Amino acid sequence: VDANDQDKVRGILENDIECMSARHEDAAALYDKASSVAPAFGMVGTLVGLINMLMSMNLSGDGGADSLGTSMGTAMITTLYGCLLAHVIFGPVAQLLRGRDSEEVLCKQIIVEGVMAIQAGENPKSLRERLLTYMSQKQREMGGEGAGGGEAK
């Protein structure tokens, strides 16, 4: 940091943040896509199950009416699986990934500001106060307790 231009260092660090966030967004978009197509695959499974059910249906002979309910249940369960995958697994995972990304971006932005302030020779106490403004009130209170808990009294 000491031997480099401040704008150059900031540019490198901010580029790293942008690239990291883009990679994270690609992963979240994959889960969003899976969430949007899972119900459709469930419906395709239902249609295949219904076709098989109708092909094996023989109301006049053995096994026709008896297996109708079982075959219909098997056909419909694929729709349930598609909806569960979309709304219980894929959608929440995408939201979780985006939440984690925003936390990591915030962390790295705080690091960038800290590095820039250290390079500028800013006072450590004022630097700490400025970096705490990036956090929510709850995080500030937890950070204040954690920072003061390790000091000798």
PDB file of C-alpha atoms in Angstrom:
ATOM      1  CA  VAL A   1       0.000   0.000   0.000  1.00  0.00           C
ATOM      2  CA  ASP A   2       2.767   2.450   0.920  1.00  0.00           C
ATOM      3  CA  ALA A   3       4.546   2.242  -2.425  1.00  0.00           C
ATOM      4  CA  ASN A   4       1.420   2.463  -4.603  1.00  0.00           C
ATOM      5  CA  ASP A   5      -0.859   5.246  -5.705  1.00  0.00           C
ATOM      6  CA  GLN A   6      -4.045   5.494  -3.611  1.00  0.00           C
ATOM      7  CA  ASP A   7      -6.335   5.499  -6.675  1.00  0.00           C
ATOM      8  CA  LYS A   8      -4.578   2.440  -8.093  1.00  0.00           C
ATOM      9  CA  VAL A   9      -4.975   0.499  -4.835  1.00  0.00           C
ATOM     10  CA  ARG A  10      -8.647   1.511  -4.527  1.00  0.00           C
ATOM     11  CA  GLY A  11      -9.285   0.499  -8.143  1.00  0.00           C
ATOM     12  CA  ILE A  12      -7.741  -2.936  -7.647  1.00  0.00           C
ATOM     13  CA  LEU A  13      -9.687  -3.595  -4.447  1.00  0.00           C
ATOM     14  CA  GLU A  14     -12.996  -2.370  -5.889  1.00  0.00           C
ATOM     15  CA  ASN A  15     -12.466  -4.464  -9.032  1.00  0.00           C
ATOM     16  CA  ASP A  16     -11.955  -7.496  -6.784  1.00  0.00           C
ATOM     17  CA  ILE A  17     -15.259  -6.742  -5.033  1.00  0.00           C
ATOM     18  CA  GLU A  18     -17.122  -6.359  -8.330  1.00  0.00           C
ATOM     19  CA  CYS A  19     -15.735  -9.615  -9.757  1.00  0.00           C
ATOM     20  CA  MET A  20     -16.544 -11.500  -6.554  1.00  0.00           C
ATOM     21  CA  SER A  21     -20.095 -10.144  -6.544  1.00  0.00           C
ATOM     22  CA  ALA A  22     -20.554 -11.099 -10.211  1.00  0.00           C
ATOM     23  CA  ARG A  23     -19.468 -14.679  -9.449  1.00  0.00           C
ATOM     24  CA  HIS A  24     -21.890 -14.816  -6.540  1.00  0.00           C
ATOM     25  CA  GLU A  25     -24.710 -13.470  -8.702  1.00  0.00           C
ATOM     26  CA  ASP A  26     -24.045 -16.177 -11.305  1.00  0.00           C
ATOM     27  CA  ALA A  27     -24.500 -18.860  -8.645  1.00  0.00           C
ATOM     28  CA  ALA A  28     -27.676 -17.240  -7.302  1.00  0.00           C
ATOM     29  CA  ALA A  29     -29.048 -16.884 -10.846  1.00  0.00           C
ATOM     30  CA  LEU A  30     -28.518 -20.617 -11.371  1.00  0.00           C
ATOM     31  CA  TYR A  31     -30.737 -21.361  -8.359  1.00  0.00           C
ATOM     32  CA  ASP A  32     -33.292 -18.783  -9.554  1.00  0.00           C
ATOM     33  CA  LYS A  33     -33.441 -20.545 -12.915  1.00  0.00           C
ATOM     34  CA  ALA A  34     -33.847 -23.927 -11.226  1.00  0.00           C
ATOM     35  CA  SER A  35     -36.615 -22.439  -9.089  1.00  0.00           C
ATOM     36  CA  SER A  36     -38.464 -21.203 -12.151  1.00  0.00           C
ATOM     37  CA  VAL A  37     -38.239 -24.457 -14.136  1.00  0.00           C
ATOM     38  CA  ALA A  38     -38.798 -27.000 -11.342  1.00  0.00           C
ATOM     39  CA  PRO A  39     -42.622 -26.676 -11.392  1.00  0.00           C
ATOM     40  CA  ALA A  40     -42.610 -27.157 -15.170  1.00  0.00           C
ATOM     41  CA  PHE A  41     -40.590 -30.352 -14.820  1.00  0.00           C
ATOM     42  CA  GLY A  42     -43.092 -31.462 -12.186  1.00  0.00           C
ATOM     43  CA  MET A  43     -45.923 -30.926 -14.645  1.00  0.00           C
ATOM     44  CA  VAL A  44     -44.062 -32.875 -17.324  1.00  0.00           C
ATOM     45  CA  GLY A  45     -43.710 -35.733 -14.843  1.00  0.00           C
ATOM     46  CA  THR A  46     -47.425 -35.528 -14.142  1.00  0.00           C
ATOM     47  CA  LEU A  47     -48.256 -35.715 -17.837  1.00  0.00           C
ATOM     48  CA  VAL A  48     -45.978 -38.712 -18.334  1.00  0.00           C
ATOM     49  CA  GLY A  49     -47.594 -40.405 -15.320  1.00  0.00           C
ATOM     50  CA  LEU A  50     -51.088 -39.695 -16.636  1.00  0.00           C
ATOM     51  CA  ILE A  51     -50.199 -41.076 -20.055  1.00  0.00           C
ATOM     52  CA  ASN A  52     -48.897 -44.271 -18.440  1.00  0.00           C
ATOM     53  CA  MET A  53     -52.026 -44.454 -16.301  1.00  0.00           C
ATOM     54  CA  LEU A  54     -54.328 -44.127 -19.307  1.00  0.00           C
ATOM     55  CA  MET A  55     -52.323 -46.689 -21.274  1.00  0.00           C
ATOM     56  CA  SER A  56     -52.688 -49.296 -18.539  1.00  0.00           C
ATOM     57  CA  MET A  57     -56.344 -48.519 -17.854  1.00  0.00           C
ATOM     58  CA  ASN A  58     -58.646 -51.439 -18.586  1.00  0.00           C
ATOM     59  CA  LEU A  59     -62.015 -50.940 -16.911  1.00  0.00           C
ATOM     60  CA  SER A  60     -63.510 -54.219 -18.138  1.00  0.00           C
ATOM     61  CA  GLY A  61     -60.663 -56.526 -17.072  1.00  0.00           C
ATOM     62  CA  ASP A  62     -58.409 -57.051 -14.097  1.00  0.00           C
ATOM     63  CA  GLY A  63     -56.210 -54.274 -12.725  1.00  0.00           C
ATOM     64  CA  GLY A  64     -57.893 -51.350 -14.451  1.00  0.00           C
ATOM     65  CA  ALA A  65     -59.994 -49.658 -11.789  1.00  0.00           C
ATOM     66  CA  ASP A  66     -57.927 -51.033  -8.911  1.00  0.00           C
ATOM     67  CA  SER A  67     -54.691 -49.377 -10.033  1.00  0.00           C
ATOM     68  CA  LEU A  68     -56.315 -46.078 -11.081  1.00  0.00           C
ATOM     69  CA  GLY A  69     -55.847 -44.356  -7.709  1.00  0.00           C
ATOM     70  CA  THR A  70     -52.261 -45.520  -7.281  1.00  0.00           C
ATOM     71  CA  SER A  71     -51.325 -44.463 -10.788  1.00  0.00           C
ATOM     72  CA  MET A  72     -53.017 -41.078 -10.363  1.00  0.00           C
ATOM     73  CA  GLY A  73     -51.188 -40.503  -7.059  1.00  0.00           C
ATOM     74  CA  THR A  74     -47.851 -41.326  -8.641  1.00  0.00           C
ATOM     75  CA  ALA A  75     -48.575 -38.934 -11.483  1.00  0.00           C
ATOM     76  CA  MET A  76     -49.562 -36.075  -9.180  1.00  0.00           C
ATOM     77  CA  ILE A  77     -46.651 -36.449  -6.771  1.00  0.00           C
ATOM     78  CA  THR A  78     -44.264 -35.126  -9.429  1.00  0.00           C
ATOM     79  CA  THR A  79     -46.069 -31.771  -9.378  1.00  0.00           C
ATOM     80  CA  LEU A  80     -45.670 -31.646  -5.628  1.00  0.00           C
ATOM     81  CA  TYR A  81     -41.971 -32.434  -5.933  1.00  0.00           C
ATOM     82  CA  GLY A  82     -41.515 -29.692  -8.529  1.00  0.00           C
ATOM     83  CA  CYS A  83     -43.223 -27.092  -6.327  1.00  0.00           C
ATOM     84  CA  LEU A  84     -41.315 -28.180  -3.222  1.00  0.00           C
ATOM     85  CA  LEU A  85     -37.991 -28.010  -5.030  1.00  0.00           C
ATOM     86  CA  ALA A  86     -38.812 -24.553  -6.377  1.00  0.00           C
ATOM     87  CA  HIS A  87     -40.176 -22.938  -3.218  1.00  0.00           C
ATOM     88  CA  VAL A  88     -38.498 -24.849  -0.397  1.00  0.00           C
ATOM     89  CA  ILE A  89     -35.018 -25.459  -1.788  1.00  0.00           C
ATOM     90  CA  PHE A  90     -34.002 -23.498  -4.897  1.00  0.00           C
ATOM     91  CA  GLY A  91     -35.684 -20.149  -4.129  1.00  0.00           C
ATOM     92  CA  PRO A  92     -34.471 -19.913  -0.520  1.00  0.00           C
ATOM     93  CA  VAL A  93     -30.941 -20.963  -1.512  1.00  0.00           C
ATOM     94  CA  ALA A  94     -30.823 -18.137  -4.085  1.00  0.00           C
ATOM     95  CA  GLN A  95     -31.982 -15.634  -1.459  1.00  0.00           C
ATOM     96  CA  LEU A  96     -29.439 -16.957   1.033  1.00  0.00           C
ATOM     97  CA  LEU A  97     -26.621 -16.645  -1.505  1.00  0.00           C
ATOM     98  CA  ARG A  98     -27.593 -13.041  -2.265  1.00  0.00           C
ATOM     99  CA  GLY A  99     -27.730 -12.213   1.443  1.00  0.00           C
ATOM    100  CA  ARG A 100     -24.298 -13.706   2.011  1.00  0.00           C
ATOM    101  CA  ASP A 101     -22.988 -11.795  -0.995  1.00  0.00           C
ATOM    102  CA  SER A 102     -24.197  -8.477   0.387  1.00  0.00           C
ATOM    103  CA  GLU A 103     -22.563  -9.262   3.746  1.00  0.00           C
ATOM    104  CA  GLU A 104     -19.261 -10.118   2.071  1.00  0.00           C
ATOM    105  CA  VAL A 105     -19.389  -7.015  -0.130  1.00  0.00           C
ATOM    106  CA  LEU A 106     -19.979  -4.866   2.959  1.00  0.00           C
ATOM    107  CA  CYS A 107     -17.041  -6.535   4.714  1.00  0.00           C
ATOM    108  CA  LYS A 108     -14.750  -5.899   1.766  1.00  0.00           C
ATOM    109  CA  GLN A 109     -15.927  -2.280   1.427  1.00  0.00           C
ATOM    110  CA  ILE A 110     -15.044  -1.721   5.063  1.00  0.00           C
ATOM    111  CA  ILE A 111     -11.611  -3.226   4.380  1.00  0.00           C
ATOM    112  CA  VAL A 112     -11.117  -0.944   1.367  1.00  0.00           C
ATOM    113  CA  GLU A 113     -12.013   2.132   3.408  1.00  0.00           C
ATOM    114  CA  GLY A 114      -9.732   0.993   6.226  1.00  0.00           C
ATOM    115  CA  VAL A 115      -6.791   0.409   3.883  1.00  0.00           C
ATOM    116  CA  MET A 116      -7.309   3.776   2.217  1.00  0.00           C
ATOM    117  CA  ALA A 117      -7.492   5.530   5.587  1.00  0.00           C
ATOM    118  CA  ILE A 118      -4.356   3.762   6.820  1.00  0.00           C
ATOM    119  CA  GLN A 119      -2.567   4.792   3.643  1.00  0.00           C
ATOM    120  CA  ALA A 120      -3.704   8.395   4.197  1.00  0.00           C
ATOM    121  CA  GLY A 121      -2.434   8.273   7.790  1.00  0.00           C
ATOM    122  CA  GLU A 122      -5.814   8.801   9.449  1.00  0.00           C
ATOM    123  CA  ASN A 123      -6.171   8.702  13.231  1.00  0.00           C
ATOM    124  CA  PRO A 124      -7.082   5.129  14.360  1.00  0.00           C
ATOM    125  CA  LYS A 125      -9.889   6.279  16.678  1.00  0.00           C
ATOM    126  CA  SER A 126     -11.586   8.386  14.022  1.00  0.00           C
ATOM    127  CA  LEU A 127     -11.035   5.567  11.519  1.00  0.00           C
ATOM    128  CA  ARG A 128     -12.803   3.123  13.837  1.00  0.00           C
ATOM    129  CA  GLU A 129     -15.762   5.490  14.197  1.00  0.00           C
ATOM    130  CA  ARG A 130     -15.973   6.028  10.455  1.00  0.00           C
ATOM    131  CA  LEU A 131     -15.862   2.279   9.721  1.00  0.00           C
ATOM    132  CA  LEU A 132     -18.566   1.604  12.292  1.00  0.00           C
ATOM    133  CA  THR A 133     -20.949   3.789  10.261  1.00  0.00           C
ATOM    134  CA  TYR A 134     -21.083   1.003   7.667  1.00  0.00           C
ATOM    135  CA  MET A 135     -22.759  -1.315  10.155  1.00  0.00           C
ATOM    136  CA  SER A 136     -26.265  -1.422  11.545  1.00  0.00           C
ATOM    137  CA  GLN A 137     -26.888  -0.290  15.117  1.00  0.00           C
ATOM    138  CA  LYS A 138     -27.096  -3.880  16.327  1.00  0.00           C
ATOM    139  CA  GLN A 139     -23.783  -4.746  14.662  1.00  0.00           C
ATOM    140  CA  ARG A 140     -22.199  -1.621  16.172  1.00  0.00           C
ATOM    141  CA  GLU A 141     -23.321  -2.627  19.650  1.00  0.00           C
ATOM    142  CA  MET A 142     -21.975  -6.162  19.182  1.00  0.00           C
ATOM    143  CA  GLY A 143     -18.745  -4.798  17.702  1.00  0.00           C
ATOM    144  CA  GLY A 144     -18.342  -2.342  20.558  1.00  0.00           C
ATOM    145  CA  GLU A 145     -18.748  -5.086  23.160  1.00  0.00           C
ATOM    146  CA  GLY A 146     -16.388  -7.413  21.309  1.00  0.00           C
ATOM    147  CA  ALA A 147     -13.722  -4.753  20.929  1.00  0.00           C
ATOM    148  CA  GLY A 148     -13.890  -3.727  24.569  1.00  0.00           C
ATOM    149  CA  GLY A 149     -14.117  -7.259  25.983  1.00  0.00           C
ATOM    150  CA  GLY A 150     -10.552  -8.250  25.118  1.00  0.00           C
ATOM    151  CA  GLU A 151      -8.858  -5.165  26.593  1.00  0.00           C
ATOM    152  CA  ALA A 152      -7.042  -5.221  29.938  1.00  0.00           C
ATOM    153  CA  LYS A 153      -8.740  -3.316  32.710  1.00  0.00           C
TER     154      LYS A 153
END
